[in-house]
XYZ file of C-alpha atoms in Angstrom:
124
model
C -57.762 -19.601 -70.591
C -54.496 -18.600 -71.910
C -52.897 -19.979 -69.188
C -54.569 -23.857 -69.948
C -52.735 -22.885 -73.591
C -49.527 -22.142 -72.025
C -49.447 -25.392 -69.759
C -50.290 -27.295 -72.643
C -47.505 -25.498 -75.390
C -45.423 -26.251 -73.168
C -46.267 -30.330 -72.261
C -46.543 -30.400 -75.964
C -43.264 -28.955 -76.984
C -41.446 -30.809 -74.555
C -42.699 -34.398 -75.522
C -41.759 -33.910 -79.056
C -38.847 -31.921 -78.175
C -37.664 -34.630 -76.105
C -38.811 -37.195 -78.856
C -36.997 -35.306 -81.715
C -33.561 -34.852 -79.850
C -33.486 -38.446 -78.450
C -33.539 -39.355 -81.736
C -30.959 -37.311 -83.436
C -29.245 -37.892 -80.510
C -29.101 -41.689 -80.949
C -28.429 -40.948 -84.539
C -25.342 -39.120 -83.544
C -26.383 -35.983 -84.903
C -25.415 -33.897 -81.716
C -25.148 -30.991 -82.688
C -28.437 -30.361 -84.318
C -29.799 -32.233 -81.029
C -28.439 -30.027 -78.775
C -29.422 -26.861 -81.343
C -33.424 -27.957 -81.471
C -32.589 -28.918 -77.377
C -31.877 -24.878 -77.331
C -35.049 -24.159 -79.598
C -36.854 -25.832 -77.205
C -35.572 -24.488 -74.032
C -36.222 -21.196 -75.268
C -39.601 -21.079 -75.976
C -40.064 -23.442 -73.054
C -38.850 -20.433 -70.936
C -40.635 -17.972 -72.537
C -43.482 -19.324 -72.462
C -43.187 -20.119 -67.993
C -42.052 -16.967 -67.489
C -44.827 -15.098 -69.589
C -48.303 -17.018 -67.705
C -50.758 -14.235 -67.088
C -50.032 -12.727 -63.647
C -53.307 -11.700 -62.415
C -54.895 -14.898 -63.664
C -53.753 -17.680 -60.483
C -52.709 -21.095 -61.494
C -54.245 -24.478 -59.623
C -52.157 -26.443 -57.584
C -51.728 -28.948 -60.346
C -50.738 -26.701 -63.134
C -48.050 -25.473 -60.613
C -47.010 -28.803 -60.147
C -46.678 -30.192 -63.458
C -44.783 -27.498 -64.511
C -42.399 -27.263 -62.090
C -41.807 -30.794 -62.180
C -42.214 -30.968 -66.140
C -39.162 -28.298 -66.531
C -36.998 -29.893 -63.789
C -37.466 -33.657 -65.766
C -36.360 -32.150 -69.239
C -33.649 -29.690 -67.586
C -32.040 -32.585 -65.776
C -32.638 -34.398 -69.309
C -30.211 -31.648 -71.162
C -28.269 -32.126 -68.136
C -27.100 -35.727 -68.573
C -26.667 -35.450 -72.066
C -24.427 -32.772 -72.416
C -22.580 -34.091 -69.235
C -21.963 -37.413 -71.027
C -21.009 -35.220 -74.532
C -18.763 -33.087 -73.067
C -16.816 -36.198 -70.845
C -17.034 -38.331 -73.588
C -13.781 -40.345 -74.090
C -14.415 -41.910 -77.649
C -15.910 -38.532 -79.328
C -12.758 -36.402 -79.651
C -13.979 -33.404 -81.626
C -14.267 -30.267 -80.350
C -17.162 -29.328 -82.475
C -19.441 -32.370 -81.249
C -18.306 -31.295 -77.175
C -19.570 -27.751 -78.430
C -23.058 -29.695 -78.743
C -22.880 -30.780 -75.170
C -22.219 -26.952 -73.653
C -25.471 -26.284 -75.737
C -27.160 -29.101 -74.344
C -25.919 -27.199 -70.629
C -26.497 -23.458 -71.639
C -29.728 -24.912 -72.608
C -30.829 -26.861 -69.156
C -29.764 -23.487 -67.413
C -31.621 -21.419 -69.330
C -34.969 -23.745 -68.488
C -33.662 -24.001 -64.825
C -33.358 -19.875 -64.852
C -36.985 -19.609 -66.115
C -38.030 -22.032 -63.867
C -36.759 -19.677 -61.185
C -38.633 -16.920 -62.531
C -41.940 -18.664 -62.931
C -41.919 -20.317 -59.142
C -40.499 -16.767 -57.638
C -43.989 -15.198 -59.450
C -46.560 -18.270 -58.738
C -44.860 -20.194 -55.958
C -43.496 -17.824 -53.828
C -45.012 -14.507 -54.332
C -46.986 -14.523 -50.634
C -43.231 -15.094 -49.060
């Protein structure tokens, strides 16, 4: 059961994360984006890389997360991409937003890593 919780923590937080930082981000307030972005990704990660181990997930719940993760990582990944080359925004502190938004996709792509080399891969 804690496992169904996990799954859906983590569907939950990333809608509204993704909802929340879209917004901010379209209201130019990057950096607080990309710092709620990092919220997110962290508890994101914990929570994929901390799924019971002796409890097996179905097919599907493998699935959607994998492919959940990968969507929002990429997500970070084209933001802070297009912050960080940004020709009109000139300060350094609003480019600091867009490393965030990257240390933040990597950190989501790292526990991804984790969680498929424990649920994905672990008859290899």
């Amino acid at each position: 059961m804690r496992n169904g919780v996990y799954l859906t923590l983590i569907l939950f937080l990333g809608v509204m994360g993704y909802f929340v930082v879209n917004g901010l981000y379209l209201d130019n307030s990057i950096i607080l984006a990309s710092v709620i972005f990092l919220v997110v990704s962290l508890v994101i990660s914990y929570l994929t890389t901390h799924f019971k181990k002796h409890m097996d997930l179905s097919g599907a719940q493998k699935f959607i997360n994998v492919a959940y993760i990968t969507l929002f990582a990429l997500y970070g990944i084209v933001i802070g991409l297009t912050v960080v080359n940004s020709v009109i925004i000139e300060s350094v502190i609003v480019r600091f937003g867009g490393i965030i938004f990257l240390s933040a996709s990597v950190i989501l792509l790292f526990g991804l890593m984790i969680f498929m080399k424990q649920k994905l891969l672990k008859g290899m």
